PDB file of N, CA and C in Angstrom:
ATOM      1  N   GLU C   1     -13.298 -14.653 -20.424  1.00 70.00           N
ATOM      2  CA  GLU C   1     -13.682 -15.267 -19.159  1.00 70.00           C
ATOM      3  C   GLU C   1     -12.722 -14.780 -18.069  1.00 70.00           C
ATOM      4  N   SER C   2     -13.294 -14.315 -16.960  1.00 83.00           N
ATOM      5  CA  SER C   2     -12.459 -13.780 -15.872  1.00 83.00           C
ATOM      6  C   SER C   2     -11.763 -14.908 -15.114  1.00 83.00           C
ATOM      7  N   LEU C   3     -10.744 -14.534 -14.365  1.00 83.00           N
ATOM      8  CA  LEU C   3     -10.004 -15.505 -13.565  1.00 83.00           C
ATOM      9  C   LEU C   3     -10.931 -16.178 -12.552  1.00 83.00           C
ATOM     10  N   LEU C   4     -11.818 -15.409 -11.939  1.00 82.00           N
ATOM     11  CA  LEU C   4     -12.755 -15.956 -10.966  1.00 82.00           C
ATOM     12  C   LEU C   4     -13.660 -17.000 -11.617  1.00 82.00           C
ATOM     13  N   GLN C   5     -14.128 -16.730 -12.819  1.00 82.00           N
ATOM     14  CA  GLN C   5     -14.965 -17.700 -13.529  1.00 82.00           C
ATOM     15  C   GLN C   5     -14.175 -18.962 -13.871  1.00 82.00           C
ATOM     16  N   GLN C   6     -12.921 -18.800 -14.234  1.00 79.00           N
ATOM     17  CA  GLN C   6     -12.078 -19.957 -14.537  1.00 79.00           C
ATOM     18  C   GLN C   6     -11.863 -20.815 -13.289  1.00 79.00           C
ATOM     19  N   ILE C   7     -11.622 -20.165 -12.163  1.00 77.00           N
ATOM     20  CA  ILE C   7     -11.407 -20.898 -10.905  1.00 77.00           C
ATOM     21  C   ILE C   7     -12.656 -21.671 -10.517  1.00 77.00           C
ATOM     22  N   ARG C   8     -13.805 -21.094 -10.725  1.00 78.00           N
ATOM     23  CA  ARG C   8     -15.062 -21.761 -10.365  1.00 78.00           C
ATOM     24  C   ARG C   8     -15.307 -23.010 -11.203  1.00 78.00           C
ATOM     25  N   THR C   9     -14.725 -23.089 -12.391  1.00 82.00           N
ATOM     26  CA  THR C   9     -14.948 -24.253 -13.249  1.00 82.00           C
ATOM     27  C   THR C   9     -13.946 -25.379 -13.005  1.00 82.00           C
ATOM     28  N   ILE C  10     -12.924 -25.102 -12.193  1.00 77.00           N
ATOM     29  CA  ILE C  10     -11.924 -26.137 -11.907  1.00 77.00           C
ATOM     30  C   ILE C  10     -12.539 -27.169 -10.978  1.00 77.00           C
ATOM     31  N   LYS C  11     -12.383 -28.445 -11.321  1.00 73.00           N
ATOM     32  CA  LYS C  11     -12.881 -29.518 -10.474  1.00 73.00           C
ATOM     33  C   LYS C  11     -11.805 -29.903  -9.482  1.00 73.00           C
ATOM     34  N   MET C  12     -12.140 -29.809  -8.212  1.00 70.00           N
ATOM     35  CA  MET C  12     -11.189 -30.188  -7.183  1.00 70.00           C
ATOM     36  C   MET C  12     -11.149 -31.713  -7.102  1.00 70.00           C
ATOM     37  N   ARG C  13      -9.923 -32.241  -7.131  1.00 77.00           N
ATOM     38  CA  ARG C  13      -9.779 -33.689  -7.058  1.00 77.00           C
ATOM     39  C   ARG C  13      -9.239 -34.151  -5.714  1.00 77.00           C
ATOM     40  N   GLU C  14      -8.246 -33.460  -5.196  1.00 84.00           N
ATOM     41  CA  GLU C  14      -7.619 -33.888  -3.957  1.00 84.00           C
ATOM     42  C   GLU C  14      -7.299 -32.680  -3.093  1.00 84.00           C
ATOM     43  N   ILE C  15      -7.359 -32.878  -1.802  1.00 86.00           N
ATOM     44  CA  ILE C  15      -7.002 -31.837  -0.847  1.00 86.00           C
ATOM     45  C   ILE C  15      -5.801 -32.333  -0.052  1.00 86.00           C
ATOM     46  N   ILE C  16      -4.749 -31.543  -0.022  1.00 90.00           N
ATOM     47  CA  ILE C  16      -3.580 -31.842   0.798  1.00 90.00           C
ATOM     48  C   ILE C  16      -3.691 -30.958   2.034  1.00 90.00           C
ATOM     49  N   HIS C  17      -3.730 -31.562   3.173  1.00 91.00           N
ATOM     50  CA  HIS C  17      -3.903 -30.861   4.441  1.00 91.00           C
ATOM     51  C   HIS C  17      -2.535 -30.610   5.065  1.00 91.00           C
ATOM     52  N   LEU C  18      -2.184 -29.343   5.266  1.00 94.00           N
ATOM     53  CA  LEU C  18      -0.914 -28.994   5.912  1.00 94.00           C
ATOM     54  C   LEU C  18      -1.174 -28.670   7.375  1.00 94.00           C
ATOM     55  N   GLN C  19      -0.483 -29.381   8.247  1.00 95.00           N
ATOM     56  CA  GLN C  19      -0.583 -29.150   9.680  1.00 95.00           C
ATOM     57  C   GLN C  19       0.717 -28.488  10.113  1.00 95.00           C
ATOM     58  N   LEU C  20       0.640 -27.194  10.419  1.00 95.00           N
ATOM     59  CA  LEU C  20       1.846 -26.412  10.692  1.00 95.00           C
ATOM     60  C   LEU C  20       1.900 -25.980  12.151  1.00 95.00           C
ATOM     61  N   GLY C  21       3.010 -26.269  12.808  1.00 93.00           N
ATOM     62  CA  GLY C  21       3.237 -25.841  14.179  1.00 93.00           C
ATOM     63  C   GLY C  21       2.458 -26.664  15.185  1.00 93.00           C
ATOM     64  N   GLN C  22       2.715 -26.388  16.445  1.00 93.00           N
ATOM     65  CA  GLN C  22       2.067 -27.137  17.514  1.00 93.00           C
ATOM     66  C   GLN C  22       0.557 -26.919  17.509  1.00 93.00           C
ATOM     67  N   CYS C  23       0.128 -25.693  17.331  1.00 94.00           N
ATOM     68  CA  CYS C  23      -1.300 -25.396  17.308  1.00 94.00           C
ATOM     69  C   CYS C  23      -1.986 -26.078  16.125  1.00 94.00           C
ATOM     70  N   GLY C  24      -1.415 -25.941  14.943  1.00 95.00           N
ATOM     71  CA  GLY C  24      -2.000 -26.562  13.756  1.00 95.00           C
ATOM     72  C   GLY C  24      -2.085 -28.072  13.878  1.00 95.00           C
ATOM     73  N   ASN C  25      -1.066 -28.688  14.447  1.00 95.00           N
ATOM     74  CA  ASN C  25      -1.078 -30.134  14.622  1.00 95.00           C
ATOM     75  C   ASN C  25      -2.111 -30.562  15.662  1.00 95.00           C
ATOM     76  N   ASN C  26      -2.246 -29.800  16.745  1.00 95.00           N
ATOM     77  CA  ASN C  26      -3.228 -30.151  17.776  1.00 95.00           C
ATOM     78  C   ASN C  26      -4.659 -29.998  17.277  1.00 95.00           C
ATOM     79  N   ILE C  27      -4.935 -28.917  16.570  1.00 96.00           N
ATOM     80  CA  ILE C  27      -6.278 -28.719  16.008  1.00 96.00           C
ATOM     81  C   ILE C  27      -6.582 -29.810  14.986  1.00 96.00           C
ATOM     82  N   SER C  28      -5.591 -30.153  14.175  1.00 95.00           N
ATOM     83  CA  SER C  28      -5.794 -31.165  13.137  1.00 95.00           C
ATOM     84  C   SER C  28      -6.079 -32.539  13.718  1.00 95.00           C
ATOM     85  N   THR C  29      -5.548 -32.840  14.889  1.00 94.00           N
ATOM     86  CA  THR C  29      -5.851 -34.110  15.542  1.00 94.00           C
ATOM     87  C   THR C  29      -7.352 -34.244  15.758  1.00 94.00           C
ATOM     88  N   SER C  30      -7.981 -33.181  16.267  1.00 94.00           N
ATOM     89  CA  SER C  30      -9.435 -33.194  16.470  1.00 94.00           C
ATOM     90  C   SER C  30     -10.172 -33.287  15.139  1.00 94.00           C
ATOM     91  N   TYR C  31      -9.687 -32.558  14.157  1.00 94.00           N
ATOM     92  CA  TYR C  31     -10.298 -32.570  12.819  1.00 94.00           C
ATOM     93  C   TYR C  31     -10.308 -33.980  12.238  1.00 94.00           C
ATOM     94  N   TRP C  32      -9.154 -34.680  12.273  1.00 95.00           N
ATOM     95  CA  TRP C  32      -9.087 -36.012  11.682  1.00 95.00           C
ATOM     96  C   TRP C  32      -9.899 -37.029  12.465  1.00 95.00           C
ATOM     97  N   ASN C  33     -10.009 -36.861  13.783  1.00 94.00           N
ATOM     98  CA  ASN C  33     -10.896 -37.729  14.561  1.00 94.00           C
ATOM     99  C   ASN C  33     -12.329 -37.590  14.068  1.00 94.00           C
ATOM    100  N   LEU C  34     -12.760 -36.355  13.848  1.00 94.00           N
ATOM    101  CA  LEU C  34     -14.117 -36.082  13.377  1.00 94.00           C
ATOM    102  C   LEU C  34     -14.342 -36.628  11.964  1.00 94.00           C
ATOM    103  N   VAL C  35     -13.429 -36.306  11.050  1.00 92.00           N
ATOM    104  CA  VAL C  35     -13.587 -36.726   9.651  1.00 92.00           C
ATOM    105  C   VAL C  35     -13.551 -38.259   9.526  1.00 92.00           C
ATOM    106  N   ALA C  36     -12.645 -38.896  10.234  1.00 92.00           N
ATOM    107  CA  ALA C  36     -12.572 -40.366  10.187  1.00 92.00           C
ATOM    108  C   ALA C  36     -13.870 -40.976  10.698  1.00 92.00           C
ATOM    109  N   GLY C  37     -14.400 -40.436  11.779  1.00 91.00           N
ATOM    110  CA  GLY C  37     -15.669 -40.940  12.303  1.00 91.00           C
ATOM    111  C   GLY C  37     -16.817 -40.761  11.329  1.00 91.00           C
ATOM    112  N   GLU C  38     -16.866 -39.609  10.666  1.00 89.00           N
ATOM    113  CA  GLU C  38     -17.930 -39.353   9.691  1.00 89.00           C
ATOM    114  C   GLU C  38     -17.882 -40.326   8.524  1.00 89.00           C
ATOM    115  N   HIS C  39     -16.678 -40.755   8.169  1.00 88.00           N
ATOM    116  CA  HIS C  39     -16.527 -41.664   7.027  1.00 88.00           C
ATOM    117  C   HIS C  39     -16.322 -43.118   7.462  1.00 88.00           C
ATOM    118  N   GLU C  40     -16.541 -43.355   8.763  1.00 89.00           N
ATOM    119  CA  GLU C  40     -16.465 -44.705   9.335  1.00 89.00           C
ATOM    120  C   GLU C  40     -15.117 -45.369   9.076  1.00 89.00           C
ATOM    121  N   ILE C  41     -14.062 -44.600   9.364  1.00 92.00           N
ATOM    122  CA  ILE C  41     -12.697 -45.089   9.273  1.00 92.00           C
ATOM    123  C   ILE C  41     -12.159 -45.176  10.698  1.00 92.00           C
ATOM    124  N   ASP C  42     -11.565 -46.318  11.070  1.00 93.00           N
ATOM    125  CA  ASP C  42     -11.003 -46.412  12.416  1.00 93.00           C
ATOM    126  C   ASP C  42      -9.656 -45.698  12.472  1.00 93.00           C
ATOM    127  N   MET C  43      -9.073 -45.614  13.645  1.00 93.00           N
ATOM    128  CA  MET C  43      -7.847 -44.837  13.828  1.00 93.00           C
ATOM    129  C   MET C  43      -6.609 -45.511  13.233  1.00 93.00           C
ATOM    130  N   ASN C  44      -6.776 -46.721  12.698  1.00 93.00           N
ATOM    131  CA  ASN C  44      -5.686 -47.373  11.970  1.00 93.00           C
ATOM    132  C   ASN C  44      -5.845 -47.211  10.473  1.00 93.00           C
ATOM    133  N   GLY C  45      -6.889 -46.487  10.059  1.00 93.00           N
ATOM    134  CA  GLY C  45      -7.099 -46.213   8.642  1.00 93.00           C
ATOM    135  C   GLY C  45      -7.905 -47.258   7.903  1.00 93.00           C
ATOM    136  N   HIS C  46      -8.614 -48.130   8.627  1.00 93.00           N
ATOM    137  CA  HIS C  46      -9.408 -49.175   7.985  1.00 93.00           C
ATOM    138  C   HIS C  46     -10.893 -48.832   8.041  1.00 93.00           C
ATOM    139  N   SER C  47     -11.615 -49.181   6.969  1.00 87.00           N
ATOM    140  CA  SER C  47     -13.061 -49.003   6.967  1.00 87.00           C
ATOM    141  C   SER C  47     -13.657 -49.918   8.019  1.00 87.00           C
ATOM    142  N   MET C  48     -14.620 -49.385   8.744  1.00 77.00           N
ATOM    143  CA  MET C  48     -15.293 -50.207   9.743  1.00 77.00           C
ATOM    144  C   MET C  48     -16.186 -51.210   9.030  1.00 77.00           C
ATOM    145  N   PRO C  49     -16.375 -52.397   9.616  1.00 67.00           N
ATOM    146  CA  PRO C  49     -17.090 -53.488   8.925  1.00 67.00           C
ATOM    147  C   PRO C  49     -18.447 -53.130   8.347  1.00 67.00           C
ATOM    148  N   ALA C  50     -19.226 -52.304   9.035  1.00 57.00           N
ATOM    149  CA  ALA C  50     -20.564 -51.972   8.538  1.00 57.00           C
ATOM    150  C   ALA C  50     -20.533 -50.925   7.436  1.00 57.00           C
ATOM    151  N   SER C  51     -19.347 -50.491   7.038  1.00 51.00           N
ATOM    152  CA  SER C  51     -19.218 -49.380   6.103  1.00 51.00           C
ATOM    153  C   SER C  51     -18.610 -49.815   4.781  1.00 51.00           C
ATOM    154  N   SER C  52     -18.943 -49.066   3.752  1.00 50.00           N
ATOM    155  CA  SER C  52     -18.275 -49.254   2.467  1.00 50.00           C
ATOM    156  C   SER C  52     -17.190 -48.205   2.294  1.00 50.00           C
ATOM    157  N   GLY C  53     -16.938 -47.436   3.345  1.00 46.00           N
ATOM    158  CA  GLY C  53     -15.900 -46.399   3.272  1.00 46.00           C
ATOM    159  C   GLY C  53     -16.483 -45.011   3.232  1.00 46.00           C
ATOM    160  N   SER C  54     -17.562 -44.827   2.510  1.00 45.00           N
ATOM    161  CA  SER C  54     -18.142 -43.494   2.436  1.00 45.00           C
ATOM    162  C   SER C  54     -19.421 -43.533   1.626  1.00 45.00           C
ATOM    163  N   GLY C  55     -20.314 -42.604   1.941  1.00 51.00           N
ATOM    164  CA  GLY C  55     -21.525 -42.488   1.149  1.00 51.00           C
ATOM    165  C   GLY C  55     -21.237 -41.856  -0.196  1.00 51.00           C
ATOM    166  N   ASP C  56     -20.358 -40.892  -0.228  1.00 54.00           N
ATOM    167  CA  ASP C  56     -19.998 -40.197  -1.457  1.00 54.00           C
ATOM    168  C   ASP C  56     -18.514 -40.435  -1.719  1.00 54.00           C
ATOM    169  N   ASP C  57     -18.221 -41.394  -2.577  1.00 61.00           N
ATOM    170  CA  ASP C  57     -16.843 -41.852  -2.784  1.00 61.00           C
ATOM    171  C   ASP C  57     -15.927 -40.743  -3.274  1.00 61.00           C
ATOM    172  N   GLN C  58     -16.418 -39.847  -4.109  1.00 62.00           N
ATOM    173  CA  GLN C  58     -15.569 -38.787  -4.635  1.00 62.00           C
ATOM    174  C   GLN C  58     -15.146 -37.810  -3.539  1.00 62.00           C
ATOM    175  N   ARG C  59     -16.064 -37.404  -2.702  1.00 74.00           N
ATOM    176  CA  ARG C  59     -15.719 -36.503  -1.604  1.00 74.00           C
ATOM    177  C   ARG C  59     -14.759 -37.179  -0.631  1.00 74.00           C
ATOM    178  N   PHE C  60     -15.025 -38.408  -0.342  1.00 79.00           N
ATOM    179  CA  PHE C  60     -14.199 -39.183   0.576  1.00 79.00           C
ATOM    180  C   PHE C  60     -12.756 -39.242   0.101  1.00 79.00           C
ATOM    181  N   ARG C  61     -12.550 -39.471  -1.166  1.00 83.00           N
ATOM    182  CA  ARG C  61     -11.205 -39.622  -1.718  1.00 83.00           C
ATOM    183  C   ARG C  61     -10.462 -38.295  -1.884  1.00 83.00           C
ATOM    184  N   ARG C  62     -11.131 -37.192  -1.648  1.00 85.00           N
ATOM    185  CA  ARG C  62     -10.429 -35.908  -1.676  1.00 85.00           C
ATOM    186  C   ARG C  62      -9.508 -35.756  -0.483  1.00 85.00           C
ATOM    187  N   VAL C  63      -9.857 -36.345   0.638  1.00 90.00           N
ATOM    188  CA  VAL C  63      -9.026 -36.209   1.834  1.00 90.00           C
ATOM    189  C   VAL C  63      -8.356 -37.506   2.265  1.00 90.00           C
ATOM    190  N   PHE C  64      -8.821 -38.644   1.741  1.00 92.00           N
ATOM    191  CA  PHE C  64      -8.221 -39.934   2.059  1.00 92.00           C
ATOM    192  C   PHE C  64      -7.609 -40.558   0.813  1.00 92.00           C
ATOM    193  N   ARG C  65      -6.493 -41.222   0.988  1.00 91.00           N
ATOM    194  CA  ARG C  65      -5.810 -41.943  -0.086  1.00 91.00           C
ATOM    195  C   ARG C  65      -5.875 -43.423   0.244  1.00 91.00           C
ATOM    196  N   GLU C  66      -6.355 -44.226  -0.695  1.00 90.00           N
ATOM    197  CA  GLU C  66      -6.443 -45.668  -0.458  1.00 90.00           C
ATOM    198  C   GLU C  66      -5.063 -46.292  -0.597  1.00 90.00           C
ATOM    199  N   ILE C  67      -4.656 -47.045   0.415  1.00 92.00           N
ATOM    200  CA  ILE C  67      -3.335 -47.679   0.398  1.00 92.00           C
ATOM    201  C   ILE C  67      -3.429 -49.193   0.290  1.00 92.00           C
ATOM    202  N   GLY C  68      -4.628 -49.711   0.330  1.00 88.00           N
ATOM    203  CA  GLY C  68      -4.820 -51.158   0.226  1.00 88.00           C
ATOM    204  C   GLY C  68      -6.303 -51.466   0.303  1.00 88.00           C
ATOM    205  N   ASP C  69      -6.609 -52.735   0.502  1.00 84.00           N
ATOM    206  CA  ASP C  69      -7.992 -53.178   0.562  1.00 84.00           C
ATOM    207  C   ASP C  69      -8.672 -52.599   1.801  1.00 84.00           C
ATOM    208  N   ASN C  70      -9.544 -51.628   1.605  1.00 85.00           N
ATOM    209  CA  ASN C  70     -10.247 -50.933   2.679  1.00 85.00           C
ATOM    210  C   ASN C  70      -9.312 -50.306   3.705  1.00 85.00           C
ATOM    211  N   ALA C  71      -8.138 -49.877   3.277  1.00 91.00           N
ATOM    212  CA  ALA C  71      -7.189 -49.193   4.148  1.00 91.00           C
ATOM    213  C   ALA C  71      -6.877 -47.825   3.553  1.00 91.00           C
ATOM    214  N   PHE C  72      -6.858 -46.813   4.415  1.00 93.00           N
ATOM    215  CA  PHE C  72      -6.727 -45.438   3.950  1.00 93.00           C
ATOM    216  C   PHE C  72      -5.754 -44.651   4.821  1.00 93.00           C
ATOM    217  N   LYS C  73      -5.147 -43.638   4.229  1.00 95.00           N
ATOM    218  CA  LYS C  73      -4.324 -42.657   4.932  1.00 95.00           C
ATOM    219  C   LYS C  73      -4.857 -41.284   4.558  1.00 95.00           C
ATOM    220  N   VAL C  74      -4.776 -40.341   5.501  1.00 95.00           N
ATOM    221  CA  VAL C  74      -5.219 -38.985   5.194  1.00 95.00           C
ATOM    222  C   VAL C  74      -4.160 -38.298   4.341  1.00 95.00           C
ATOM    223  N   ARG C  75      -4.594 -37.353   3.548  1.00 94.00           N
ATOM    224  CA  ARG C  75      -3.674 -36.565   2.723  1.00 94.00           C
ATOM    225  C   ARG C  75      -3.217 -35.378   3.568  1.00 94.00           C
ATOM    226  N   ALA C  76      -2.273 -35.649   4.480  1.00 95.00           N
ATOM    227  CA  ALA C  76      -1.823 -34.616   5.410  1.00 95.00           C
ATOM    228  C   ALA C  76      -0.309 -34.646   5.537  1.00 95.00           C
ATOM    229  N   ILE C  77       0.248 -33.457   5.702  1.00 96.00           N
ATOM    230  CA  ILE C  77       1.680 -33.304   5.976  1.00 96.00           C
ATOM    231  C   ILE C  77       1.785 -32.558   7.293  1.00 96.00           C
ATOM    232  N   LEU C  78       2.489 -33.145   8.252  1.00 96.00           N
ATOM    233  CA  LEU C  78       2.641 -32.572   9.586  1.00 96.00           C
ATOM    234  C   LEU C  78       4.015 -31.924   9.679  1.00 96.00           C
ATOM    235  N   VAL C  79       4.042 -30.637  10.026  1.00 95.00           N
ATOM    236  CA  VAL C  79       5.299 -29.890  10.042  1.00 95.00           C
ATOM    237  C   VAL C  79       5.445 -29.138  11.364  1.00 95.00           C
ATOM    238  N   ASP C  80       6.619 -29.249  11.969  1.00 94.00           N
ATOM    239  CA  ASP C  80       6.965 -28.433  13.131  1.00 94.00           C
ATOM    240  C   ASP C  80       8.478 -28.401  13.270  1.00 94.00           C
ATOM    241  N   PRO C  81       9.064 -27.236  13.596  1.00 91.00           N
ATOM    242  CA  PRO C  81      10.515 -27.188  13.761  1.00 91.00           C
ATOM    243  C   PRO C  81      10.991 -27.937  15.008  1.00 91.00           C
ATOM    244  N   ASN C  82      10.074 -28.199  15.929  1.00 91.00           N
ATOM    245  CA  ASN C  82      10.411 -28.884  17.162  1.00 91.00           C
ATOM    246  C   ASN C  82      10.082 -30.374  17.040  1.00 91.00           C
ATOM    247  N   PRO C  83      11.067 -31.259  17.086  1.00 92.00           N
ATOM    248  CA  PRO C  83      10.801 -32.695  16.930  1.00 92.00           C
ATOM    249  C   PRO C  83       9.921 -33.271  18.036  1.00 92.00           C
ATOM    250  N   ILE C  84       9.870 -32.625  19.189  1.00 92.00           N
ATOM    251  CA  ILE C  84       9.030 -33.116  20.281  1.00 92.00           C
ATOM    252  C   ILE C  84       7.550 -33.063  19.896  1.00 92.00           C
ATOM    253  N   VAL C  85       7.161 -32.012  19.191  1.00 92.00           N
ATOM    254  CA  VAL C  85       5.770 -31.864  18.755  1.00 92.00           C
ATOM    255  C   VAL C  85       5.413 -32.981  17.772  1.00 92.00           C
ATOM    256  N   ILE C  86       6.293 -33.258  16.827  1.00 94.00           N
ATOM    257  CA  ILE C  86       6.029 -34.307  15.837  1.00 94.00           C
ATOM    258  C   ILE C  86       6.043 -35.686  16.507  1.00 94.00           C
ATOM    259  N   ASP C  87       6.959 -35.903  17.441  1.00 95.00           N
ATOM    260  CA  ASP C  87       6.985 -37.175  18.174  1.00 95.00           C
ATOM    261  C   ASP C  87       5.685 -37.373  18.956  1.00 95.00           C
ATOM    262  N   HIS C  88       5.163 -36.285  19.514  1.00 95.00           N
ATOM    263  CA  HIS C  88       3.880 -36.371  20.222  1.00 95.00           C
ATOM    264  C   HIS C  88       2.767 -36.789  19.255  1.00 95.00           C
ATOM    265  N   GLN C  89       2.751 -36.218  18.061  1.00 95.00           N
ATOM    266  CA  GLN C  89       1.733 -36.586  17.069  1.00 95.00           C
ATOM    267  C   GLN C  89       1.839 -38.066  16.704  1.00 95.00           C
ATOM    268  N   ARG C  90       3.056 -38.578  16.624  1.00 95.00           N
ATOM    269  CA  ARG C  90       3.261 -40.003  16.314  1.00 95.00           C
ATOM    270  C   ARG C  90       2.723 -40.911  17.413  1.00 95.00           C
ATOM    271  N   SER C  91       2.655 -40.402  18.649  1.00 96.00           N
ATOM    272  CA  SER C  91       2.229 -41.227  19.780  1.00 96.00           C
ATOM    273  C   SER C  91       0.713 -41.255  19.963  1.00 96.00           C
ATOM    274  N   LEU C  92      -0.018 -40.402  19.282  1.00 95.00           N
ATOM    275  CA  LEU C  92      -1.463 -40.311  19.455  1.00 95.00           C
ATOM    276  C   LEU C  92      -2.194 -41.443  18.736  1.00 95.00           C
ATOM    277  N   THR C  93      -3.396 -41.738  19.184  1.00 93.00           N
ATOM    278  CA  THR C  93      -4.225 -42.773  18.567  1.00 93.00           C
ATOM    279  C   THR C  93      -4.472 -42.479  17.094  1.00 93.00           C
ATOM    280  N   VAL C  94      -4.680 -41.217  16.752  1.00 94.00           N
ATOM    281  CA  VAL C  94      -4.980 -40.809  15.379  1.00 94.00           C
ATOM    282  C   VAL C  94      -3.786 -40.996  14.435  1.00 94.00           C
ATOM    283  N   SER C  95      -2.592 -41.233  14.962  1.00 94.00           N
ATOM    284  CA  SER C  95      -1.395 -41.327  14.110  1.00 94.00           C
ATOM    285  C   SER C  95      -1.466 -42.467  13.104  1.00 94.00           C
ATOM    286  N   GLY C  96      -2.311 -43.453  13.336  1.00 95.00           N
ATOM    287  CA  GLY C  96      -2.481 -44.534  12.369  1.00 95.00           C
ATOM    288  C   GLY C  96      -3.084 -44.073  11.056  1.00 95.00           C
ATOM    289  N   LEU C  97      -3.680 -42.885  11.059  1.00 96.00           N
ATOM    290  CA  LEU C  97      -4.248 -42.328   9.828  1.00 96.00           C
ATOM    291  C   LEU C  97      -3.196 -41.650   8.962  1.00 96.00           C
ATOM    292  N   TYR C  98      -2.044 -41.308   9.553  1.00 96.00           N
ATOM    293  CA  TYR C  98      -1.018 -40.560   8.841  1.00 96.00           C
ATOM    294  C   TYR C  98      -0.037 -41.475   8.133  1.00 96.00           C
ATOM    295  N   ASP C  99       0.464 -41.019   6.998  1.00 95.00           N
ATOM    296  CA  ASP C  99       1.564 -41.696   6.317  1.00 95.00           C
ATOM    297  C   ASP C  99       2.836 -41.338   7.080  1.00 95.00           C
ATOM    298  N   PRO C 100       3.606 -42.328   7.560  1.00 94.00           N
ATOM    299  CA  PRO C 100       4.817 -42.038   8.340  1.00 94.00           C
ATOM    300  C   PRO C 100       5.829 -41.155   7.605  1.00 94.00           C
ATOM    301  N   ASP C 101       5.799 -41.165   6.286  1.00 95.00           N
ATOM    302  CA  ASP C 101       6.730 -40.334   5.506  1.00 95.00           C
ATOM    303  C   ASP C 101       6.339 -38.857   5.501  1.00 95.00           C
ATOM    304  N   ASN C 102       5.161 -38.529   6.018  1.00 95.00           N
ATOM    305  CA  ASN C 102       4.668 -37.157   5.958  1.00 95.00           C
ATOM    306  C   ASN C 102       4.861 -36.374   7.250  1.00 95.00           C
ATOM    307  N   PHE C 103       5.740 -36.853   8.122  1.00 96.00           N
ATOM    308  CA  PHE C 103       6.102 -36.120   9.326  1.00 96.00           C
ATOM    309  C   PHE C 103       7.390 -35.357   9.035  1.00 96.00           C
ATOM    310  N   VAL C 104       7.376 -34.039   9.218  1.00 95.00           N
ATOM    311  CA  VAL C 104       8.547 -33.210   8.926  1.00 95.00           C
ATOM    312  C   VAL C 104       8.861 -32.381  10.170  1.00 95.00           C
ATOM    313  N   SER C 105      10.099 -32.507  10.658  1.00 92.00           N
ATOM    314  CA  SER C 105      10.477 -31.711  11.823  1.00 92.00           C
ATOM    315  C   SER C 105      11.926 -31.268  11.710  1.00 92.00           C
ATOM    316  N   GLY C 106      12.245 -30.240  12.499  1.00 86.00           N
ATOM    317  CA  GLY C 106      13.617 -29.772  12.582  1.00 86.00           C
ATOM    318  C   GLY C 106      14.384 -30.633  13.573  1.00 86.00           C
ATOM    319  N   SER C 107      15.579 -30.190  13.899  1.00 81.00           N
ATOM    320  CA  SER C 107      16.389 -30.984  14.813  1.00 81.00           C
ATOM    321  C   SER C 107      16.692 -30.258  16.115  1.00 81.00           C
ATOM    322  N   GLY C 108      16.360 -28.983  16.209  1.00 71.00           N
ATOM    323  CA  GLY C 108      16.791 -28.251  17.381  1.00 71.00           C
ATOM    324  C   GLY C 108      15.703 -27.586  18.195  1.00 71.00           C
ATOM    325  N   GLY C 109      14.494 -27.641  17.777  1.00 64.00           N
ATOM    326  CA  GLY C 109      13.442 -26.966  18.501  1.00 64.00           C
ATOM    327  C   GLY C 109      13.277 -25.523  18.076  1.00 64.00           C
ATOM    328  N   THR C 110      12.529 -24.770  18.892  1.00 62.00           N
ATOM    329  CA  THR C 110      12.181 -23.404  18.532  1.00 62.00           C
ATOM    330  C   THR C 110      12.694 -22.365  19.521  1.00 62.00           C
ATOM    331  N   ASN C 111      13.562 -22.756  20.445  1.00 64.00           N
ATOM    332  CA  ASN C 111      14.007 -21.836  21.498  1.00 64.00           C
ATOM    333  C   ASN C 111      14.702 -20.584  20.981  1.00 64.00           C
ATOM    334  N   HIS C 112      15.463 -20.667  19.919  1.00 61.00           N
ATOM    335  CA  HIS C 112      16.267 -19.523  19.485  1.00 61.00           C
ATOM    336  C   HIS C 112      15.863 -18.989  18.111  1.00 61.00           C
ATOM    337  N   LEU C 113      14.571 -19.098  17.787  1.00 61.00           N
ATOM    338  CA  LEU C 113      14.116 -18.595  16.485  1.00 61.00           C
ATOM    339  C   LEU C 113      14.072 -17.068  16.458  1.00 61.00           C
ATOM    340  N   PHE C 114      13.794 -16.452  17.584  1.00 60.00           N
ATOM    341  CA  PHE C 114      13.653 -15.002  17.633  1.00 60.00           C
ATOM    342  C   PHE C 114      14.671 -14.427  18.611  1.00 60.00           C
ATOM    343  N   PRO C 115      15.398 -13.396  18.204  1.00 59.00           N
ATOM    344  CA  PRO C 115      16.398 -12.787  19.123  1.00 59.00           C
ATOM    345  C   PRO C 115      15.747 -11.998  20.237  1.00 59.00           C
TER     346      PRO C 115
END
């Protein structure tokens, strides 16, 4: 059996979303707004009253992790060497979907990364 055939038989269980840099974090904000709306999750990570959380529970749980009774967090890690970018992500409405432990930033910014 070829490697490609083996990969095709693997069942995907969870997706970890990496948001890298200012661009990646900004694009991901729009992505999570869309995905949360499709699965009827509010910006604090709670299922909306008219919803059971998702039509297809298995697909839903690939990107969301249940943290309590009808409460969810996205499986995302936000990374940027500039703490200002990560602080901005924390201030957005969508930040309620993120696990606070999954914000990773540097301490000095990006001004002197390239000579």
